[in-house]
PDB file of C-alpha atoms and ligand atoms in Angstrom:
ATOM      1  CA  MET A   1       0.224  -0.348   0.005  1.00 60.00           C
ATOM      2  CA  ARG A   2       1.513   3.499  -0.653  1.00 70.00           C
ATOM      3  CA  SER A   3      -0.217   5.799   1.831  1.00 83.00           C
ATOM      4  CA  ALA A   4      -1.857   4.657   4.931  1.00 92.00           C
ATOM      5  CA  VAL A   5      -2.118   8.036   7.020  1.00 96.00           C
ATOM      6  CA  ILE A   6      -4.096   8.186   9.889  1.00 98.00           C
ATOM      7  CA  LEU A   7      -4.973  11.597  11.463  1.00 98.00           C
ATOM      8  CA  LEU A   8      -5.357  11.224  15.431  1.00 98.00           C
ATOM      9  CA  GLY A   9      -5.972  14.477  17.454  1.00 97.00           C
ATOM     10  CA  ALA A  10      -8.404  15.954  19.951  1.00 96.00           C
ATOM     11  CA  PRO A  11     -11.516  17.332  18.280  1.00 94.00           C
ATOM     12  CA  GLY A  12     -10.578  20.713  16.898  1.00 92.00           C
ATOM     13  CA  SER A  13      -7.318  19.623  16.100  1.00 94.00           C
ATOM     14  CA  GLY A  14      -7.334  20.385  12.548  1.00 91.00           C
ATOM     15  CA  LYS A  15      -7.491  16.582  11.326  1.00 94.00           C
ATOM     16  CA  GLY A  16     -10.291  17.617   8.577  1.00 91.00           C
ATOM     17  CA  THR A  17      -8.721  20.249   7.080  1.00 91.00           C
ATOM     18  CA  GLN A  18      -5.350  18.192   6.718  1.00 95.00           C
ATOM     19  CA  ALA A  19      -7.271  15.294   5.782  1.00 95.00           C
ATOM     20  CA  ARG A  20      -8.695  17.105   2.447  1.00 92.00           C
ATOM     21  CA  LEU A  21      -5.116  18.892   2.090  1.00 94.00           C
ATOM     22  CA  LEU A  22      -3.524  15.148   1.982  1.00 94.00           C
ATOM     23  CA  LYS A  23      -6.476  13.392  -0.168  1.00 94.00           C
ATOM     24  CA  ALA A  24      -5.454  16.474  -2.688  1.00 91.00           C
ATOM     25  CA  CYS A  25      -1.959  15.885  -2.662  1.00 90.00           C
ATOM     26  CA  LEU A  26      -1.789  12.224  -2.164  1.00 90.00           C
ATOM     27  CA  GLY A  27      -4.531  11.056  -4.488  1.00 90.00           C
ATOM     28  CA  VAL A  28      -5.753   8.654  -1.867  1.00 93.00           C
ATOM     29  CA  PRO A  29      -9.635   9.172  -0.759  1.00 95.00           C
ATOM     30  CA  HIS A  30     -10.109  10.810   2.335  1.00 95.00           C
ATOM     31  CA  LEU A  31     -12.195   8.917   4.756  1.00 97.00           C
ATOM     32  CA  SER A  32     -13.823  10.882   7.985  1.00 96.00           C
ATOM     33  CA  THR A  33     -16.112   8.288  10.190  1.00 97.00           C
ATOM     34  CA  GLY A  34     -17.755  11.811  11.479  1.00 93.00           C
ATOM     35  CA  ASP A  35     -19.154  12.770   8.174  1.00 92.00           C
ATOM     36  CA  MET A  36     -20.051   8.996   7.264  1.00 94.00           C
ATOM     37  CA  LEU A  37     -22.007   8.566  10.304  1.00 93.00           C
ATOM     38  CA  ARG A  38     -23.499  12.534   9.547  1.00 90.00           C
ATOM     39  CA  GLU A  39     -23.814  11.188   6.142  1.00 88.00           C
ATOM     40  CA  ARG A  40     -26.055   7.885   7.216  1.00 86.00           C
ATOM     41  CA  ILE A  41     -27.999   9.863   9.948  1.00 85.00           C
ATOM     42  CA  GLY A  42     -29.365  12.107   7.123  1.00 78.00           C
ATOM     43  CA  ARG A  43     -29.939   8.653   5.063  1.00 76.00           C
ATOM     44  CA  VAL A  44     -31.219   6.418   6.555  1.00 71.00           C
ATOM     45  CA  GLU A  45     -33.385   5.883   9.695  1.00 65.00           C
ATOM     46  CA  ALA A  46     -30.317   5.602  12.059  1.00 66.00           C
ATOM     47  CA  GLY A  47     -31.991   6.929  15.473  1.00 77.00           C
ATOM     48  CA  ASP A  48     -30.036   5.592  17.982  1.00 85.00           C
ATOM     49  CA  VAL A  49     -26.707   6.440  16.235  1.00 88.00           C
ATOM     50  CA  ALA A  50     -27.960   9.980  15.711  1.00 89.00           C
ATOM     51  CA  GLN A  51     -28.734  10.216  19.462  1.00 89.00           C
ATOM     52  CA  VAL A  52     -25.357   9.244  20.635  1.00 92.00           C
ATOM     53  CA  VAL A  53     -23.060  11.459  18.364  1.00 91.00           C
ATOM     54  CA  ARG A  54     -25.786  14.470  19.677  1.00 89.00           C
ATOM     55  CA  SER A  55     -24.519  13.852  22.833  1.00 91.00           C
ATOM     56  CA  GLY A  56     -21.070  13.740  21.892  1.00 92.00           C
ATOM     57  CA  ALA A  57     -20.268  10.249  23.065  1.00 94.00           C
ATOM     58  CA  LEU A  58     -18.987   7.796  20.774  1.00 96.00           C
ATOM     59  CA  VAL A  59     -20.969   5.361  18.288  1.00 95.00           C
ATOM     60  CA  SER A  60     -19.991   1.742  19.277  1.00 95.00           C
ATOM     61  CA  ASP A  61     -17.070  -0.054  18.368  1.00 97.00           C
ATOM     62  CA  ASP A  62     -19.028  -2.521  16.427  1.00 96.00           C
ATOM     63  CA  VAL A  63     -20.849  -0.352  14.140  1.00 94.00           C
ATOM     64  CA  VAL A  64     -17.580   2.170  13.175  1.00 97.00           C
ATOM     65  CA  ASN A  65     -15.371  -0.709  12.972  1.00 98.00           C
ATOM     66  CA  ARG A  66     -17.760  -2.535  10.214  1.00 97.00           C
ATOM     67  CA  MET A  67     -18.685   0.804   8.526  1.00 96.00           C
ATOM     68  CA  VAL A  68     -14.782   1.171   8.005  1.00 97.00           C
ATOM     69  CA  ASP A  69     -14.529  -2.362   6.877  1.00 96.00           C
ATOM     70  CA  ARG A  70     -16.677  -1.630   4.245  1.00 96.00           C
ATOM     71  CA  ARG A  71     -15.379   1.514   3.271  1.00 96.00           C
ATOM     72  CA  LEU A  72     -11.593   0.388   2.471  1.00 95.00           C
ATOM     73  CA  GLU A  73     -12.958  -3.098   0.482  1.00 94.00           C
ATOM     74  CA  GLU A  74     -13.646  -0.414  -2.210  1.00 95.00           C
ATOM     75  CA  PRO A  75     -11.443  -0.332  -5.181  1.00 95.00           C
ATOM     76  CA  ASP A  76      -9.900   3.786  -4.647  1.00 94.00           C
ATOM     77  CA  ALA A  77      -9.214   2.706  -1.449  1.00 94.00           C
ATOM     78  CA  ARG A  78      -7.311  -0.440  -1.943  1.00 89.00           C
ATOM     79  CA  ASP A  79      -3.822   2.068  -2.881  1.00 88.00           C
ATOM     80  CA  GLY A  80      -3.978   4.121   0.293  1.00 93.00           C
ATOM     81  CA  PHE A  81      -6.352   5.953   2.513  1.00 96.00           C
ATOM     82  CA  VAL A  82      -6.227   8.923   4.963  1.00 97.00           C
ATOM     83  CA  LEU A  83      -8.389   7.972   8.207  1.00 98.00           C
ATOM     84  CA  ASP A  84      -9.862  11.019   9.966  1.00 97.00           C
ATOM     85  CA  GLY A  85     -11.657  10.161  13.134  1.00 97.00           C
ATOM     86  CA  TYR A  86     -11.318   6.559  13.283  1.00 98.00           C
ATOM     87  CA  PRO A  87      -9.532   4.889  15.156  1.00 98.00           C
ATOM     88  CA  ARG A  88     -11.086   6.278  18.211  1.00 98.00           C
ATOM     89  CA  THR A  89     -10.851   3.612  20.900  1.00 98.00           C
ATOM     90  CA  MET A  90      -8.390   0.932  22.109  1.00 98.00           C
ATOM     91  CA  ALA A  91     -10.705  -1.761  20.454  1.00 98.00           C
ATOM     92  CA  GLN A  92     -11.000   0.152  17.158  1.00 98.00           C
ATOM     93  CA  ALA A  93      -7.177   0.948  16.860  1.00 98.00           C
ATOM     94  CA  GLU A  94      -6.639  -3.124  17.509  1.00 98.00           C
ATOM     95  CA  HIS A  95      -9.267  -4.235  14.469  1.00 98.00           C
ATOM     96  CA  LEU A  96      -7.249  -1.744  12.357  1.00 97.00           C
ATOM     97  CA  ALA A  97      -4.119  -2.447  13.486  1.00 96.00           C
ATOM     98  CA  GLY A  98      -4.924  -6.455  12.571  1.00 95.00           C
ATOM     99  CA  ARG A  99      -6.404  -5.697   9.370  1.00 94.00           C
ATOM    100  CA  LEU A 100      -3.230  -3.162   8.272  1.00 93.00           C
ATOM    101  CA  GLU A 101      -0.846  -6.074   9.673  1.00 92.00           C
ATOM    102  CA  ALA A 102      -2.587  -8.795   8.286  1.00 92.00           C
ATOM    103  CA  ALA A 103      -1.613  -6.896   4.976  1.00 89.00           C
ATOM    104  CA  GLY A 104       2.276  -6.067   5.661  1.00 89.00           C
ATOM    105  CA  SER A 105       1.312  -2.487   5.730  1.00 89.00           C
ATOM    106  CA  ALA A 106       2.403  -0.148   7.892  1.00 90.00           C
ATOM    107  CA  PRO A 107       0.620   3.351   8.593  1.00 94.00           C
ATOM    108  CA  VAL A 108       1.950   6.749   9.601  1.00 96.00           C
ATOM    109  CA  VAL A 109      -0.115   7.997  12.660  1.00 97.00           C
ATOM    110  CA  ILE A 110       0.251  12.106  12.208  1.00 97.00           C
ATOM    111  CA  TYR A 111      -0.714  12.969  16.199  1.00 97.00           C
ATOM    112  CA  LEU A 112      -1.679  16.595  15.988  1.00 97.00           C
ATOM    113  CA  LEU A 113      -1.288  18.120  19.634  1.00 96.00           C
ATOM    114  CA  LEU A 114      -3.354  21.554  20.397  1.00 94.00           C
ATOM    115  CA  ASP A 115      -4.264  23.175  24.012  1.00 93.00           C
ATOM    116  CA  TYR A 116      -6.840  22.519  25.334  1.00 91.00           C
ATOM    117  CA  ASN A 117      -8.551  26.274  25.423  1.00 90.00           C
ATOM    118  CA  VAL A 118      -7.788  26.808  21.598  1.00 91.00           C
ATOM    119  CA  LEU A 119      -9.538  23.343  21.015  1.00 92.00           C
ATOM    120  CA  ILE A 120     -12.829  24.977  22.636  1.00 92.00           C
ATOM    121  CA  SER A 121     -12.480  28.452  21.116  1.00 89.00           C
ATOM    122  CA  ARG A 122     -11.749  26.618  17.423  1.00 90.00           C
ATOM    123  CA  LEU A 123     -14.914  24.427  18.076  1.00 92.00           C
ATOM    124  CA  SER A 124     -17.230  26.740  19.420  1.00 92.00           C
ATOM    125  CA  GLY A 125     -16.497  29.439  16.573  1.00 94.00           C
ATOM    126  CA  ARG A 126     -16.888  26.666  13.682  1.00 93.00           C
ATOM    127  CA  ARG A 127     -19.098  26.967  10.696  1.00 95.00           C
ATOM    128  CA  HIS A 128     -18.895  25.544   7.318  1.00 93.00           C
ATOM    129  CA  CYS A 129     -21.214  26.053   4.092  1.00 95.00           C
ATOM    130  CA  PRO A 130     -23.985  23.505   3.582  1.00 93.00           C
ATOM    131  CA  CYS A 131     -23.725  23.906   0.004  1.00 96.00           C
ATOM    132  CA  CYS A 132     -20.112  23.853  -0.899  1.00 94.00           C
ATOM    133  CA  GLY A 133     -18.588  22.599   2.616  1.00 88.00           C
ATOM    134  CA  ALA A 134     -16.138  25.105   2.848  1.00 90.00           C
ATOM    135  CA  LEU A 135     -15.209  25.607   6.479  1.00 88.00           C
ATOM    136  CA  TYR A 136     -14.665  29.134   8.486  1.00 92.00           C
ATOM    137  CA  ASN A 137     -14.054  30.001  12.056  1.00 91.00           C
ATOM    138  CA  VAL A 138     -15.862  33.199  13.694  1.00 93.00           C
ATOM    139  CA  ASN A 139     -12.706  33.695  15.967  1.00 87.00           C
ATOM    140  CA  ASP A 140      -9.736  33.311  13.269  1.00 84.00           C
ATOM    141  CA  ALA A 141     -10.807  32.740  10.019  1.00 87.00           C
ATOM    142  CA  PRO A 142     -14.616  34.492   9.470  1.00 94.00           C
ATOM    143  CA  PRO A 143     -15.685  35.026   6.185  1.00 96.00           C
ATOM    144  CA  SER A 144     -15.622  38.325   4.628  1.00 97.00           C
ATOM    145  CA  ARG A 145     -19.394  38.844   5.111  1.00 96.00           C
ATOM    146  CA  PRO A 146     -20.434  37.410   8.722  1.00 95.00           C
ATOM    147  CA  GLY A 147     -22.225  34.230   8.454  1.00 96.00           C
ATOM    148  CA  TYR A 148     -22.259  33.763   4.489  1.00 97.00           C
ATOM    149  CA  CYS A 149     -19.921  31.783   2.452  1.00 98.00           C
ATOM    150  CA  ASP A 150     -17.104  33.665   0.780  1.00 97.00           C
ATOM    151  CA  LEU A 151     -17.463  31.067  -2.016  1.00 97.00           C
ATOM    152  CA  ASP A 152     -21.244  30.596  -3.288  1.00 97.00           C
ATOM    153  CA  GLY A 153     -23.235  33.169  -0.766  1.00 97.00           C
ATOM    154  CA  CYS A 154     -25.010  30.186   1.015  1.00 97.00           C
ATOM    155  CA  VAL A 155     -25.902  31.401   4.993  1.00 97.00           C
ATOM    156  CA  LEU A 156     -23.358  29.570   6.984  1.00 97.00           C
ATOM    157  CA  ALA A 157     -23.831  26.539   9.503  1.00 96.00           C
ATOM    158  CA  THR A 158     -23.056  25.591  13.063  1.00 94.00           C
ATOM    159  CA  ARG A 159     -22.917  21.572  13.460  1.00 90.00           C
ATOM    160  CA  GLU A 160     -25.845  20.127  15.599  1.00 87.00           C
ATOM    161  CA  ASP A 161     -22.496  18.620  18.236  1.00 88.00           C
ATOM    162  CA  ASP A 162     -20.138  22.198  18.399  1.00 91.00           C
ATOM    163  CA  THR A 163     -22.284  23.703  21.377  1.00 90.00           C
ATOM    164  CA  GLU A 164     -20.296  24.319  24.733  1.00 89.00           C
ATOM    165  CA  PRO A 165     -21.704  20.979  26.825  1.00 91.00           C
ATOM    166  CA  VAL A 166     -21.438  18.847  23.768  1.00 93.00           C
ATOM    167  CA  ILE A 167     -18.011  20.152  22.860  1.00 93.00           C
ATOM    168  CA  ARG A 168     -17.367  19.038  26.665  1.00 93.00           C
ATOM    169  CA  ARG A 169     -18.352  16.036  26.412  1.00 94.00           C
ATOM    170  CA  ARG A 170     -16.497  15.108  23.259  1.00 94.00           C
ATOM    171  CA  LEU A 171     -13.439  16.557  24.627  1.00 95.00           C
ATOM    172  CA  GLU A 172     -13.640  14.505  27.593  1.00 95.00           C
ATOM    173  CA  ALA A 173     -14.394  11.003  25.429  1.00 94.00           C
ATOM    174  CA  TYR A 174     -11.298  12.137  23.861  1.00 96.00           C
ATOM    175  CA  GLU A 175      -9.419  12.148  27.094  1.00 96.00           C
ATOM    176  CA  LYS A 176     -10.817   8.913  28.476  1.00 97.00           C
ATOM    177  CA  GLN A 177     -10.982   6.809  25.022  1.00 97.00           C
ATOM    178  CA  THR A 178      -8.586   8.156  22.361  1.00 97.00           C
ATOM    179  CA  ARG A 179      -5.646   9.919  24.088  1.00 96.00           C
ATOM    180  CA  PRO A 180      -4.430   6.014  25.041  1.00 97.00           C
ATOM    181  CA  LEU A 181      -4.108   5.644  21.630  1.00 98.00           C
ATOM    182  CA  VAL A 182      -0.960   7.447  21.483  1.00 98.00           C
ATOM    183  CA  GLY A 183       0.890   4.530  23.157  1.00 97.00           C
ATOM    184  CA  PHE A 184      -0.330   1.934  21.105  1.00 97.00           C
ATOM    185  CA  PHE A 185       0.851   3.428  18.002  1.00 97.00           C
ATOM    186  CA  ARG A 186       4.201   4.943  19.255  1.00 97.00           C
ATOM    187  CA  GLU A 187       5.085   1.217  20.461  1.00 96.00           C
ATOM    188  CA  ARG A 188       4.815  -0.208  17.113  1.00 94.00           C
ATOM    189  CA  GLY A 189       6.942   2.927  15.334  1.00 94.00           C
ATOM    190  CA  TRP A 190       3.941   4.423  13.558  1.00 95.00           C
ATOM    191  CA  LEU A 191       3.486   7.582  15.445  1.00 96.00           C
ATOM    192  CA  CYS A 192       4.813  11.034  14.386  1.00 96.00           C
ATOM    193  CA  GLU A 193       3.914  14.085  17.283  1.00 96.00           C
ATOM    194  CA  ILE A 194       3.335  17.368  15.271  1.00 96.00           C
ATOM    195  CA  ASP A 195       2.963  20.802  17.747  1.00 94.00           C
ATOM    196  CA  ALA A 196       0.027  21.903  15.575  1.00 92.00           C
ATOM    197  CA  GLY A 197      -0.363  25.425  18.157  1.00 87.00           C
ATOM    198  CA  ASP A 198      -0.260  28.723  16.470  1.00 77.00           C
ATOM    199  CA  LEU A 199       0.321  27.750  13.013  1.00 86.00           C
ATOM    200  CA  ARG A 200      -1.889  28.166   9.767  1.00 88.00           C
ATOM    201  CA  PRO A 201      -3.382  24.956   8.173  1.00 90.00           C
ATOM    202  CA  GLU A 202      -1.097  25.619   5.117  1.00 93.00           C
ATOM    203  CA  ALA A 203       2.073  25.835   7.532  1.00 95.00           C
ATOM    204  CA  LEU A 204       0.878  22.682   9.432  1.00 95.00           C
ATOM    205  CA  PHE A 205       0.584  21.047   6.073  1.00 96.00           C
ATOM    206  CA  GLU A 206       4.019  21.067   5.046  1.00 95.00           C
ATOM    207  CA  LYS A 207       4.877  19.678   9.075  1.00 95.00           C
ATOM    208  CA  VAL A 208       2.773  16.967   7.985  1.00 96.00           C
ATOM    209  CA  CYS A 209       4.134  16.058   4.676  1.00 94.00           C
ATOM    210  CA  GLY A 210       7.399  16.314   5.928  1.00 94.00           C
ATOM    211  CA  ALA A 211       6.643  14.016   8.550  1.00 94.00           C
ATOM    212  CA  ILE A 212       5.198  11.702   6.354  1.00 92.00           C
ATOM    213  CA  ARG A 213       8.282  11.784   3.875  1.00 91.00           C
ATOM    214  CA  ASP A 214      10.751  10.924   6.767  1.00 89.00           C
ATOM    215  CA  LYS A 215       8.675   8.009   8.370  1.00 84.00           C
ATOM    216  CA  SER A 216       8.424   6.788   4.441  1.00 80.00           C
ATOM    217  CA  SER A 217      11.753   7.051   3.828  1.00 79.00           C
ATOM    218  CA  ARG A 218      12.519   5.024   6.918  1.00 74.00           C
ATOM    219  CA  LYS A 219      10.359   2.545   6.336  1.00 67.00           C
ATOM    220  CA  GLN A 220      12.428   1.598   3.214  1.00 60.00           C
TER     221      GLN A 220
HETATM  222  P1  ADP B 301     -14.704  15.625  15.780  1.00 65.84           P
HETATM  223  O1  ADP B 301     -13.336  15.118  15.616  1.00 65.84           O
HETATM  224  O2  ADP B 301     -14.513  16.980  15.617  1.00 65.84           O
HETATM  225  O3  ADP B 301     -15.339  15.346  17.367  1.00 65.84           O
HETATM  226  P2  ADP B 301     -16.004  14.422  13.866  1.00 65.84           P
HETATM  227  O4  ADP B 301     -16.783  14.259  12.466  1.00 65.84           O
HETATM  228  O5  ADP B 301     -14.872  13.121  13.754  1.00 65.84           O
HETATM  229  O6  ADP B 301     -15.683  15.639  14.429  1.00 65.84           O
HETATM  230  O7  ADP B 301     -17.059  13.319  14.748  1.00 65.84           O
HETATM  231  C1  ADP B 301     -18.178  13.365  15.677  1.00 65.84           C
HETATM  232  C2  ADP B 301     -18.705  12.315  16.421  1.00 65.84           C
HETATM  233  O8  ADP B 301     -19.312  11.299  15.336  1.00 65.84           O
HETATM  234  C3  ADP B 301     -18.240  11.818  17.019  1.00 65.84           C
HETATM  235  O9  ADP B 301     -18.659  12.992  18.713  1.00 65.84           O
HETATM  236  C4  ADP B 301     -18.705  10.329  17.571  1.00 65.84           C
HETATM  237  O10 ADP B 301     -20.141  11.098  18.010  1.00 65.84           O
HETATM  238  C5  ADP B 301     -19.156  10.301  16.232  1.00 65.84           C
HETATM  239  N1  ADP B 301     -17.905   9.411  15.759  1.00 65.84           N
HETATM  240  C6  ADP B 301     -16.762   9.514  14.838  1.00 65.84           C
HETATM  241  N2  ADP B 301     -15.779   8.871  14.403  1.00 65.84           N
HETATM  242  C7  ADP B 301     -16.040   7.873  15.337  1.00 65.84           C
HETATM  243  C8  ADP B 301     -15.523   6.853  16.044  1.00 65.84           C
HETATM  244  N3  ADP B 301     -14.248   6.622  15.256  1.00 65.84           N
HETATM  245  N4  ADP B 301     -16.086   5.913  17.250  1.00 65.84           N
HETATM  246  C9  ADP B 301     -16.916   6.212  17.554  1.00 65.84           C
HETATM  247  N5  ADP B 301     -17.616   7.608  17.060  1.00 65.84           N
HETATM  248  C10 ADP B 301     -17.644   8.283  16.293  1.00 65.84           C
END
């Protein structure tokens, strides 16, 4: 497999933005379990899943592992992928590692580090364009006309789970269930830690690409 990249980091650490940039640069699909779950909630009767996502807790490992397994079987993911928001629990990490190791593949895990208060400010200020998907932040990357997308003029929206109490619950879930994965990936020699504080997305992307190049050359 050419490029298996896993983006690890708290909600708001910039995984989605970096994943989109990597997709364009590496030519591999961007698999966001959050997007996949939101799409599923919008498409089918997924009452239980919708409730869990709205509350800020994590969807069951079984549901998410099956969803990712199916997606990884699709032809466009054979040569590589960028995972954003998965794995998020130890059970998911073990499931994915088993799958990758069986295929003889070692991913690069990019771990984005960011201060807790910056995460809160980023998540509570986050807005997106429901028409084209462009992302803004009212605190540090506002649109030129407040409330409207610069690209197509659509009215900007706030994600349902980007409200203060739900944001705190998501960050708690991250601390308890996801942060332990740092040790799991470090033990396997797959982890690259990057300080994402004070960096614009483009500057962070340079660092991410450098880390991937560096890890990949050491594997050869
Ligand atoms: P963020 O990283 O900003 O929290 P996501 O879009 O990745 O946003 O996830 C939104 C929600 O979707 C999570 O709070 C959780 O309820 C659910 N979710 C996403 N990925 C997973 C996963 N790997 N395992 C369990 N639940 C998940």
